[in-house]
PDB file of C-alpha atoms in Angstrom:
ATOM      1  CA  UNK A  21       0.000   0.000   0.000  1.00 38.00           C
ATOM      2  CA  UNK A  22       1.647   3.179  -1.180  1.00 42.00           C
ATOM      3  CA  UNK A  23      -0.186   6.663  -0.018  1.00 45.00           C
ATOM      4  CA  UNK A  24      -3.254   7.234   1.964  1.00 47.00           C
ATOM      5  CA  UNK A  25      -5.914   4.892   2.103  1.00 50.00           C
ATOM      6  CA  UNK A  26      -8.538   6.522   4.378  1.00 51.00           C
ATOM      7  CA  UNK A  27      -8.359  10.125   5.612  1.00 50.00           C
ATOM      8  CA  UNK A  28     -11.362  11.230   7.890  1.00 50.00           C
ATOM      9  CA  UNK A  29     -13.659   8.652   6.761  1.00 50.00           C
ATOM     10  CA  UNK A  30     -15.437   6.093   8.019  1.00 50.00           C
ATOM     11  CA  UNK A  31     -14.973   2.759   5.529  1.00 49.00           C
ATOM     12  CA  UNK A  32     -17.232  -0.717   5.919  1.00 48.00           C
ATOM     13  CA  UNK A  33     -16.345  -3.339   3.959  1.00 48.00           C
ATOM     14  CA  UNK A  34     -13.555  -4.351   1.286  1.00 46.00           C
ATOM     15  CA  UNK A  35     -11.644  -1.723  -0.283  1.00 48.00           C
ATOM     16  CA  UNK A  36      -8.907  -3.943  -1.720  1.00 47.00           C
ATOM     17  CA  UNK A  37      -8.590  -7.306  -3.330  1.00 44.00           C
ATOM     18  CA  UNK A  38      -5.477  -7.982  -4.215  1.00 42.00           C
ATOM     19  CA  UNK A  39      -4.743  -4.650  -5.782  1.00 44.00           C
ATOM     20  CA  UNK A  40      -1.758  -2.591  -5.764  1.00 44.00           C
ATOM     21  CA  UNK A  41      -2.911   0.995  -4.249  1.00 44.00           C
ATOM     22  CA  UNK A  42      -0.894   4.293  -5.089  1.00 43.00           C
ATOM     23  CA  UNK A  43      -2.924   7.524  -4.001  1.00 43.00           C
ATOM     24  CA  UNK A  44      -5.815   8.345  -1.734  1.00 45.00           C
ATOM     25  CA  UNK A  45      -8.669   5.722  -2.259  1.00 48.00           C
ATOM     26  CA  UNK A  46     -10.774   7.719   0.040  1.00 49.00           C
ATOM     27  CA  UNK A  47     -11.072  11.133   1.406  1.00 46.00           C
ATOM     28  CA  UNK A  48     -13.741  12.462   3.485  1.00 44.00           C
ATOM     29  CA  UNK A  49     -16.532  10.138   2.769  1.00 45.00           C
ATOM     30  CA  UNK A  50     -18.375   6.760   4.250  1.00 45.00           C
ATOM     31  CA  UNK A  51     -17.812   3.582   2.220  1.00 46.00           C
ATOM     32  CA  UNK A  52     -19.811   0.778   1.717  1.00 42.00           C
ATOM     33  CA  UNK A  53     -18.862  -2.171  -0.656  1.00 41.00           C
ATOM     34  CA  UNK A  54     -15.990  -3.433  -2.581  1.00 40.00           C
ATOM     35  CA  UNK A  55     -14.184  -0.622  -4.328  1.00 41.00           C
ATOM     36  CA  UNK A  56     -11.335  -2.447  -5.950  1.00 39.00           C
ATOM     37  CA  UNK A  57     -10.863  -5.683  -7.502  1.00 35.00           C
ATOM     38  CA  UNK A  58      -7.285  -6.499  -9.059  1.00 34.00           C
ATOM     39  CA  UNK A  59      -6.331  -3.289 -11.277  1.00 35.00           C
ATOM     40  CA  UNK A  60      -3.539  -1.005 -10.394  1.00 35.00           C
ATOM     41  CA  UNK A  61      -5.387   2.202  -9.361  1.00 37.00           C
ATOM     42  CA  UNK A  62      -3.425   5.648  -9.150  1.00 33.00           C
ATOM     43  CA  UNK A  63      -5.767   8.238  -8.823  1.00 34.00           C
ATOM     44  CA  UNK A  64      -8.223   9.869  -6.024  1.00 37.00           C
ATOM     45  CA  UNK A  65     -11.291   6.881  -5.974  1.00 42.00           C
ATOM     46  CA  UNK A  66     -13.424   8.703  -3.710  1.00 43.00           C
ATOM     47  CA  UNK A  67     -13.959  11.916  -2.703  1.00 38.00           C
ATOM     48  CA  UNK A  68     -17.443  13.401  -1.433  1.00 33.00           C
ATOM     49  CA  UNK A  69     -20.309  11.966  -0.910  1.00 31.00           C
ATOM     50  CA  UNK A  70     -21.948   8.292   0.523  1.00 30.00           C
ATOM     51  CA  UNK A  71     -20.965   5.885  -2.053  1.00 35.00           C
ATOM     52  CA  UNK A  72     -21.720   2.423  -2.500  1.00 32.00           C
ATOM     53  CA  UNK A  73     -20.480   0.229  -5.119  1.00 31.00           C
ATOM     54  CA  UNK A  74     -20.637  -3.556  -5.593  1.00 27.00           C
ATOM     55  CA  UNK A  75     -18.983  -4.118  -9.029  1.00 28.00           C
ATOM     56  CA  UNK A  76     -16.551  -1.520 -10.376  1.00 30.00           C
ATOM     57  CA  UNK A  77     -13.489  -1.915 -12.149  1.00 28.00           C
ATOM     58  CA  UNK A  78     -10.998   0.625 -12.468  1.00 29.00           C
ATOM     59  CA  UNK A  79     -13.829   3.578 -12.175  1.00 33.00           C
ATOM     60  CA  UNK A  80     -12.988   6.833 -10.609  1.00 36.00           C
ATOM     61  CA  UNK A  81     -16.098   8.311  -8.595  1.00 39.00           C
ATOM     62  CA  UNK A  82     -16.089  12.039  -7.345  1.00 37.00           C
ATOM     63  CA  UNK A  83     -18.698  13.801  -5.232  1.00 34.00           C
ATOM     64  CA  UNK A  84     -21.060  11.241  -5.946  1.00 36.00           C
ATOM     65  CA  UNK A  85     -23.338   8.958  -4.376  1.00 34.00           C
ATOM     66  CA  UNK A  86     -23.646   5.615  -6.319  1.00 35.00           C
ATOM     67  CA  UNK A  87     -25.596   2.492  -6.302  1.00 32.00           C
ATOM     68  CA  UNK A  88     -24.642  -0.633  -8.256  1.00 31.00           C
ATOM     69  CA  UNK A  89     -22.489  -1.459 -10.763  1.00 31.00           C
ATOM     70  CA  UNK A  90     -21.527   1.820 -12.846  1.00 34.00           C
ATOM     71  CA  UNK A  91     -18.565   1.715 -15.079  1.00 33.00           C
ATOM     72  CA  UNK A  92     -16.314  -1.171 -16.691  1.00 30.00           C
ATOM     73  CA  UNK A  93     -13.945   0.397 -18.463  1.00 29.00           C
ATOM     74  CA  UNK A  94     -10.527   1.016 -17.501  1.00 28.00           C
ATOM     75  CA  UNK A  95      -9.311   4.113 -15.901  1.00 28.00           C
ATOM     76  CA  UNK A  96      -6.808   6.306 -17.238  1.00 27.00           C
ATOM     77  CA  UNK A  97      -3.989   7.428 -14.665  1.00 26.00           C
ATOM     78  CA  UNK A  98      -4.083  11.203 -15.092  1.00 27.00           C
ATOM     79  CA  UNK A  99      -7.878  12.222 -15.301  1.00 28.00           C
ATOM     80  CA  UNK A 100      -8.775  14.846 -12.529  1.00 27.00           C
ATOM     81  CA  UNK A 101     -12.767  15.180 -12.708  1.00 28.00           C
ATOM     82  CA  UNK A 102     -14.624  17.621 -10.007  1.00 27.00           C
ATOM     83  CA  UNK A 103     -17.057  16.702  -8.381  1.00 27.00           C
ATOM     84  CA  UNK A 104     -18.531  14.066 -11.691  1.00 32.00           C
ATOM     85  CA  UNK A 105     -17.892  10.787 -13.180  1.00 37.00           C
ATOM     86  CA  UNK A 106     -16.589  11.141 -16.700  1.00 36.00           C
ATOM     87  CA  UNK A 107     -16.600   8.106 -18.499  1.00 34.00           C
ATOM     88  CA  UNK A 108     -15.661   7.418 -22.043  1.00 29.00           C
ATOM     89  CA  UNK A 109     -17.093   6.562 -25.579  1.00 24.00           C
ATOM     90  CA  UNK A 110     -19.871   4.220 -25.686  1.00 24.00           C
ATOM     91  CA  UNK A 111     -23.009   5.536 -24.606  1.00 25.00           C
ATOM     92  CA  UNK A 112     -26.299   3.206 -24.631  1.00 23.00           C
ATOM     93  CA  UNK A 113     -28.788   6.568 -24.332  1.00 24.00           C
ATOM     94  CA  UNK A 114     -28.224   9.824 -25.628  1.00 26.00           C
ATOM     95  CA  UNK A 115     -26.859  12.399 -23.358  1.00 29.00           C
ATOM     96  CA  UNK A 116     -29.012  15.089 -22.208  1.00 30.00           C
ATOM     97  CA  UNK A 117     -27.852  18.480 -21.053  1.00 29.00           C
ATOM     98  CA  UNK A 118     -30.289  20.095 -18.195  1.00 28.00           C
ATOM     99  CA  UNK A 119     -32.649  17.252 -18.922  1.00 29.00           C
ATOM    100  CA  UNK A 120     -33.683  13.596 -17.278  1.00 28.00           C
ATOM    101  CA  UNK A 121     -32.094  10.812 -18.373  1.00 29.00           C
ATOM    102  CA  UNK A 122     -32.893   7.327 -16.952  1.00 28.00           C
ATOM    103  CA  UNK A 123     -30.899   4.400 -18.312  1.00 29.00           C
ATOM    104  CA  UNK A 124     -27.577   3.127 -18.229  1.00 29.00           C
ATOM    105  CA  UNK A 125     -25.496   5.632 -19.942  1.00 31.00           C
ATOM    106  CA  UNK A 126     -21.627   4.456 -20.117  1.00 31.00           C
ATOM    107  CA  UNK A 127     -19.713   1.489 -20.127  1.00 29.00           C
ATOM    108  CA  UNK A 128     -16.644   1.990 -21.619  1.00 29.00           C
ATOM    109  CA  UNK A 129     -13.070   4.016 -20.780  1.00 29.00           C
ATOM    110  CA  UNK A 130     -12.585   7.217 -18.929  1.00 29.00           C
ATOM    111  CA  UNK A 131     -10.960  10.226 -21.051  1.00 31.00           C
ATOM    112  CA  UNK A 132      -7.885  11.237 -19.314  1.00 30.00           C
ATOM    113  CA  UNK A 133      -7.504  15.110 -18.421  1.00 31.00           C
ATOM    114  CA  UNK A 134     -11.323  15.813 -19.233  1.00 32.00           C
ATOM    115  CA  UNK A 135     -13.031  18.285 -17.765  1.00 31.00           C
ATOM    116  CA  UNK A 136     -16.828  19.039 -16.896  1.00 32.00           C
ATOM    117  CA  UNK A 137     -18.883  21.947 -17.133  1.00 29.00           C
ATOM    118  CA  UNK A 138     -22.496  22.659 -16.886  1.00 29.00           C
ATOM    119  CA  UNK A 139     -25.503  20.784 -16.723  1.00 29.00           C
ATOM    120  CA  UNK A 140     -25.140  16.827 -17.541  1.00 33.00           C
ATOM    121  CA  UNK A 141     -27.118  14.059 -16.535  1.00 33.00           C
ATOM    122  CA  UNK A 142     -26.868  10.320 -15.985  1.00 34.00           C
ATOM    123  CA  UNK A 143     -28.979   7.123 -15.738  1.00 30.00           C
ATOM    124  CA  UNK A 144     -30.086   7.599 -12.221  1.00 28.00           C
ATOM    125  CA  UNK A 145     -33.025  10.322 -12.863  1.00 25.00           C
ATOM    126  CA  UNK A 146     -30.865  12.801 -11.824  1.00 27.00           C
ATOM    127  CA  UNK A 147     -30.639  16.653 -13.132  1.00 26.00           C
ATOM    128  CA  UNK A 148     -28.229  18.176 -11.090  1.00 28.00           C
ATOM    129  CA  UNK A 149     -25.173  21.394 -12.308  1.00 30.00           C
ATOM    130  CA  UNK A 150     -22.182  20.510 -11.892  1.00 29.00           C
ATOM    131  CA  UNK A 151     -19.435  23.228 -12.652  1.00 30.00           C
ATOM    132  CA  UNK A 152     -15.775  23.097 -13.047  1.00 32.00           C
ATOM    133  CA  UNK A 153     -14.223  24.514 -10.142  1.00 31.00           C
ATOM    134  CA  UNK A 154     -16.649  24.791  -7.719  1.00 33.00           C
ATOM    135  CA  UNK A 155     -18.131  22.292  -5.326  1.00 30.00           C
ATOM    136  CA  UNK A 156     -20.561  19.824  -6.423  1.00 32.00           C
ATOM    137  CA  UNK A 157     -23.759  18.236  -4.254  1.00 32.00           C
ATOM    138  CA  UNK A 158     -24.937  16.431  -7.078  1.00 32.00           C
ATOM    139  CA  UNK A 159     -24.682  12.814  -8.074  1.00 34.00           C
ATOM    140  CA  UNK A 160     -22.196  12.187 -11.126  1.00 38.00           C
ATOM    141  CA  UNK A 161     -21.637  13.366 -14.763  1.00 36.00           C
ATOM    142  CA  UNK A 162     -20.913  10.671 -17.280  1.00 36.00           C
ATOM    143  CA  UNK A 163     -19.538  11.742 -20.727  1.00 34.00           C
ATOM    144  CA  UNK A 164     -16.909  13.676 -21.987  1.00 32.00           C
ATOM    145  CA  UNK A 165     -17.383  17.135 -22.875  1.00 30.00           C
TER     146      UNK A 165
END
């Protein structure tokens, strides 16, 4: 284990099978679930809100709360999202800006170094603005923009 694993949170369940760790897995938030399975993670997992995730794989999750299985792509070491999830290329609904979405919306890789601004939405009946650079209480952003 190489870096912080838990700062000021309070974590329930497995964080780590049989994964090499570099970086903070989780700051700040209460954790429920298994985070990591196998893949070499090197960026900031968790940071914000109550999240709870059973199958993920190499998924980065920011200011989000999450239920289920979201992404199962592969992350790319280098992508700093506030406060959002951005996840990659194939999309199974369209992506609404400012709207309601409900559906599965991503399951593919994350773009490294994107950045999110404005109003997105995801699968999870959710309309929330999220903004670059200022701090999110919404659920996630999936999609590149």
């Amino acid at each position: 284990m190489i870096g912080s694993l838990v700062t000021g949170s309070q974590v329930t369940g497995s964080l780590l099978s049989g994964s090499l760790m570099t970086g903070s897995l989780v700051t700040g938030s209460s954790v429920t679930g298994s985070l990591v399975y196998g893949p070499l993670v090197t960026e900031s997992l968790v940071t914000g809100y109550l999240v709870t995730v059973f199958s993920m794989t190499r998924s980065l999750v920011t200011g989000s709360h999450v239920t289920g299985s979201l992404v199962t792509g592969s992350l790319v070491t280098g992508s700093m999202v506030m406060g959002s999830l951005v996840t990659g290329f194939s999309v199974t609904v369209s992506l609404v800006t400012g709207s309601q979405v409900t559906g599965s919306l991503v399951t593919g890789s994350l773009l490294p170094g994107s950045m999110v601004t404005g109003s997105l939405v995801t699968g999870f009946s959710v309309t929330w603005s999220l903004v670059n650079g200022s701090p999110v209480t919404g659920y996630l952003v999936t999609g590149p923009r």
